[in-house]
C-alpha positions as MATLAB code, in Angstrom:
seq = 'MIKALFPALKNQARFKPEEMAAALDEEYFSRYLIAPRRWAADKLETYGIACGLLSGFGGFLSEEFRAHDYGLGRANCYQFLKEHFALPKENQIIHDGYLNSRAKDYVKFRPNSGSQEYYQIIPVLPTSPVPPLGWPKIERRTVEDLVAAAKDRAKALVKKALADKMVKPAAFRVGLRALWWVWGEDKVAEFVRWSVLSDLIRRDQLNWLTAGKPESERKVMAALADPAYDLRTPEGIAARERLEGNIVSQVLATYKDVIWWDKDRNACTLDERKPSLLSRLTGVGEPTVDWEDARGQLHE';
ca = [
     -52.514  -94.213  109.953;
     -50.649  -96.882  107.984;
     -50.332  -99.023  111.101;
     -54.076  -98.842  111.670;
     -54.933  -99.329  107.997;
     -52.754 -102.353  107.279;
     -54.733 -104.881  109.395;
     -57.949 -103.708  107.727;
     -56.469 -104.223  104.256;
     -55.176 -107.642  105.263;
     -58.554 -108.720  106.620;
     -60.320 -107.478  103.491;
     -58.026 -109.638  101.356;
     -58.765 -112.770  103.341;
     -61.478 -115.237  102.439;
     -62.885 -118.441  103.889;
     -62.216 -121.544  101.767;
     -65.565 -123.045  102.762;
     -67.358 -119.981  101.397;
     -65.527 -120.331   98.062;
     -66.436 -124.026   97.925;
     -70.095 -123.197   98.553;
     -70.070 -120.631   95.756;
     -68.863 -123.278   93.281;
     -71.282 -125.992   94.463;
     -74.473 -126.078   92.399;
     -76.374 -127.480   95.379;
     -76.084 -124.134   97.161;
     -78.494 -121.322   96.351;
     -77.155 -118.656   98.690;
     -73.916 -117.537   96.987;
     -74.376 -115.070   94.131;
     -72.500 -112.175   92.578;
     -74.149 -109.715   90.196;
     -71.275 -108.412   88.077;
     -71.589 -105.597   85.510;
     -72.050 -107.126   82.053;
     -73.078 -105.290   78.908;
     -74.417 -106.948   75.793;
     -74.768 -105.405   72.336;
     -76.203 -107.303   69.369;
     -75.995 -110.588   71.340;
     -72.288 -110.006   71.979;
     -70.698 -109.534   75.378;
     -68.833 -106.231   75.247;
     -65.276 -105.865   76.556;
     -66.197 -102.922   78.774;
     -69.281 -103.049   80.954;
     -69.452  -99.928   83.077;
     -68.997  -96.473   81.588;
     -67.357  -95.173   84.774;
     -64.591  -97.794   84.564;
     -62.004  -95.544   82.927;
     -59.355  -93.766   84.999;
     -59.192  -96.754   87.356;
     -62.875  -96.414   88.232;
     -63.041  -92.626   88.566;
     -64.554  -92.007   85.141;
     -67.895  -91.065   86.658;
     -66.481  -87.627   87.471;
     -66.271  -86.872   83.756;
     -69.934  -87.053   82.857;
     -73.332  -87.533   84.446;
     -74.223  -89.660   81.410;
     -71.610  -92.205   82.485;
     -73.160  -92.461   85.943;
     -76.689  -92.680   84.542;
     -75.614  -95.475   82.187;
     -74.100  -97.531   84.998;
     -77.186  -97.073   87.162;
     -79.295  -98.398   84.286;
     -76.829 -101.220   83.683;
     -77.163 -102.257   87.319;
     -80.939 -102.416   86.906;
     -80.614 -104.474   83.720;
     -78.133 -106.908   85.269;
     -80.304 -107.295   88.360;
     -83.354 -107.969   86.177;
     -81.501 -110.741   84.340;
     -80.241 -112.156   87.637;
     -83.746 -112.389   89.112;
     -85.112 -113.769   85.847;
     -82.522 -116.409   84.999;
     -80.361 -117.161   88.048;
     -82.081 -116.416   91.360;
     -84.200 -119.553   91.260;
     -84.802 -122.881   92.968;
     -85.685 -126.299   91.532;
     -89.277 -127.473   91.653;
     -88.474 -130.043   94.364;
     -87.152 -127.412   96.781;
     -89.319 -127.113   99.893;
     -89.720 -123.342   99.504;
     -91.073 -123.802   95.985;
     -93.047 -126.959   96.675;
     -94.787 -125.714   99.822;
     -95.035 -122.076   98.815;
     -95.116 -121.005   95.194;
     -96.758 -124.189   93.876;
     -99.750 -124.162   96.191;
    -103.143 -123.091   94.937;
    -102.853 -119.454   96.050;
     -99.562 -118.942   94.241;
    -100.266 -120.969   91.108;
     -99.685 -117.927   88.887;
     -96.016 -118.014   89.789;
     -95.606 -121.303   87.946;
     -95.262 -119.505   84.609;
     -92.090 -117.698   85.739;
     -89.365 -120.105   84.707;
     -85.755 -119.119   84.033;
     -83.704 -120.442   81.159;
     -81.812 -123.064   83.170;
     -81.863 -126.158   80.998;
     -84.278 -129.054   81.113;
     -84.835 -129.081   84.879;
     -87.708 -126.935   86.087;
     -86.604 -123.957   88.140;
     -88.817 -121.259   89.562;
     -87.888 -117.697   90.279;
     -87.666 -116.882   93.961;
     -88.703 -113.286   93.225;
     -90.872 -113.389   90.077;
     -90.230 -110.667   87.532;
     -92.813 -109.629   84.990;
     -91.872 -110.289   81.358;
     -93.369 -106.890   80.485;
     -90.999 -104.923   82.738;
     -87.446 -105.381   81.374;
     -84.991 -102.494   81.482;
     -84.801 -100.758   78.076;
     -81.584 -101.147   76.025;
     -78.780  -98.844   77.090;
     -76.764  -96.749   74.655;
     -73.008  -96.610   75.259;
     -72.342  -92.985   76.315;
     -69.725  -90.836   74.610;
     -68.497  -87.350   75.460;
     -67.081  -84.476   73.459;
     -63.487  -83.264   73.500;
     -64.505  -80.003   75.199;
     -65.550  -81.999   78.291;
     -61.990  -83.267   78.590;
     -60.597  -79.774   78.193;
     -62.857  -78.554   81.011;
     -61.364  -81.278   83.209;
     -57.830  -80.276   82.204;
     -58.525  -76.651   83.120;
     -59.889  -77.702   86.514;
     -56.848  -79.924   87.127;
     -54.488  -77.058   86.323;
     -56.299  -74.760   88.750;
     -56.134  -77.402   91.449;
     -52.431  -78.068   90.854;
     -51.629  -74.339   90.944;
     -53.452  -73.979   94.256;
     -51.548  -76.910   95.767;
     -48.171  -75.623   94.590;
     -48.936  -72.128   95.861;
     -50.001  -73.510   99.236;
     -46.924  -75.711   99.559;
     -44.558  -72.828   98.781;
     -46.432  -70.336  100.974;
     -46.328  -72.668  103.983;
     -42.577  -73.078  103.543;
     -42.946  -76.846  103.251;
     -39.977  -76.663  100.872;
     -36.675  -75.358  102.239;
     -34.427  -73.414  101.782;
     -35.854  -70.202  100.312;
     -33.622  -70.335   97.220;
     -34.918  -73.788   96.431;
     -38.500  -72.521   96.685;
     -37.710  -69.779   94.174;
     -36.274  -72.376   91.809;
     -39.289  -74.651   92.176;
     -41.667  -71.761   91.590;
     -39.866  -70.856   88.380;
     -39.752  -74.506   87.259;
     -43.485  -74.828   87.865;
     -44.409  -71.780   85.818;
     -42.021  -72.567   82.969;
     -42.449  -76.331   82.719;
     -44.568  -78.009   85.413;
     -47.969  -76.479   84.718;
     -47.954  -77.522   81.064;
     -46.711  -81.002   81.956;
     -49.584  -81.528   84.395;
     -52.085  -80.383   81.778;
     -50.631  -82.650   79.091;
     -50.537  -85.665   81.397;
     -54.151  -85.228   82.491;
     -55.353  -84.521   78.942;
     -53.773  -87.539   77.300;
     -54.369  -89.951   80.180;
     -58.079  -89.236   79.906;
     -58.179  -89.203   76.111;
     -56.259  -92.463   75.847;
     -58.755  -94.233   78.100;
     -61.745  -92.702   76.319;
     -60.449  -93.747   72.895;
     -59.713  -97.280   74.060;
     -63.190  -97.704   75.549;
     -65.015  -95.994   72.633;
     -66.336  -93.218   74.860;
     -65.139  -90.233   72.845;
     -66.870  -88.662   69.855;
     -63.787  -88.751   67.660;
     -62.415  -90.511   64.576;
     -62.450  -93.915   66.299;
     -66.060  -93.742   67.551;
     -67.774  -97.030   66.725;
     -64.636  -98.478   65.118;
     -63.262 -101.994   65.812;
     -61.429 -102.522   69.081;
     -58.098 -103.109   67.325;
     -58.216  -99.614   65.797;
     -59.078  -98.047   69.134;
     -56.219  -99.882   70.857;
     -53.637  -98.553   68.414;
     -54.887  -94.978   68.587;
     -55.151  -95.136   72.377;
     -51.521  -96.280   72.476;
     -50.500  -93.205   70.490;
     -52.329  -91.015   73.003;
     -50.752  -92.704   76.043;
     -48.665  -90.070   77.900;
     -46.276  -92.751   79.171;
     -44.423  -92.449   75.851;
     -43.692  -89.520   73.565;
     -43.301  -91.800   70.542;
     -44.494  -95.326   69.770;
     -42.987  -97.893   67.425;
     -45.260 -100.260   65.477;
     -43.498 -103.209   67.137;
     -43.972 -101.704   70.568;
     -47.678 -101.126   70.009;
     -48.118 -104.687   68.761;
     -46.334 -106.100   71.822;
     -48.102 -103.974   74.419;
     -51.585 -104.264   72.880;
     -51.197 -107.928   71.869;
     -51.995 -107.268   68.226;
     -50.573 -108.682   65.018;
     -47.967 -106.454   63.409;
     -49.852 -106.268   60.106;
     -52.981 -105.055   61.915;
     -51.024 -102.267   63.608;
     -49.555 -101.217   60.254;
     -53.005 -101.166   58.636;
     -54.432  -98.977   61.395;
     -51.498  -96.555   61.235;
     -52.020  -96.283   57.484;
     -55.753  -95.719   57.905;
     -55.229  -92.798   60.291;
     -52.114  -91.378   58.621;
     -53.676  -87.910   58.376;
     -53.631  -87.474   62.171;
     -50.318  -89.259   62.848;
     -46.836  -87.697   62.935;
     -43.762  -89.816   62.193;
     -40.198  -89.436   63.408;
     -38.502  -91.130   60.469;
     -35.108  -91.274   62.181;
     -36.543  -93.436   64.958;
     -39.283  -95.116   62.890;
     -41.680  -94.091   65.643;
     -44.858  -92.057   65.638;
     -47.441  -90.259   67.743;
     -50.626  -88.306   67.238;
     -50.061  -85.113   65.308;
     -51.284  -83.127   68.339;
     -48.517  -84.666   70.446;
     -45.580  -84.231   68.092;
     -42.445  -82.671   69.650;
     -42.152  -78.917   69.341;
     -40.163  -77.435   66.474;
     -37.586  -76.066   68.927;
     -36.937  -79.474   70.475;
     -36.698  -81.093   67.031;
     -34.177  -78.512   65.812;
     -32.051  -78.393   68.968;
     -32.447  -81.967   70.159;
     -33.313  -80.707   73.642;
     -35.344  -83.175   75.631;
     -34.852  -86.740   74.376;
     -38.326  -88.222   73.665;
     -39.369  -91.432   75.407;
     -39.819  -94.289   72.924;
     -41.194  -97.760   73.652;
     -37.954  -99.515   72.678;
     -38.384 -102.118   75.429;
     -41.765 -103.176   74.067;
     -40.325 -103.292   70.562;
     -37.384 -105.455   71.641;
     -39.744 -107.782   73.482;
     -41.842 -108.248   70.360;
     -38.768 -108.962   68.209;
     -37.467 -111.440   70.815;
     -40.772 -113.342   70.785;
];
């Protein structure tokens, strides 16, 4: 399968230089790309599509996310036809077609393209724009439903793998089964839960404390939810999220009621993610801390 797939991937990655040159030449009117762009209060938002979280698989979380992106596609297409898909007045298609007596009504459709007169190739009515789209957010219980489904799926896969004797010898299967029930199932649930929550917080798609808050606040709190680390240092967050250290400190102070600190390491996490009492008392299971990010920030 890999042998057959590799040439296809290679061909997909290729492009023709002449096509790229045509796309950059303003004399060509046949090279366009309608990309997802979302505006709010005359400001281009960082995130366009609601389904963009989880590397593009966020649409599985909520129908509202999919409905939003469908509407966004309509809105972007409307703007494209209105302001970009146009030809200058001197173009033969416009001159011999839209500007003749039978099509004189099309003259009023002019995009915002500077001083030169351009005419829309496909006229759009000014009374038919797509209504403004609200940025969809979901509740925490939706995430927990996903976590439960992921656990069920993981249990089924583990059971199938052990039943089919894909793992040998038998004693090793017994050990893996015990490890799964004691440790693996909870780890899968925690990874899924916090991977999803971290993305939702960062993109302002969760009805939580950070809903509607500035992006810098969401970045810090999303970093604390990131399952890649058990604990985060202020320096590490600043380095990874490209934020000023004083901003990180202000955010951590603002949300101190939901943050747990390990004073020995000067590192923190969300209170929900704090190490168990047993691990704190016994020292079992060294937590992962973003020391590398912190050292990088100090080096800079």
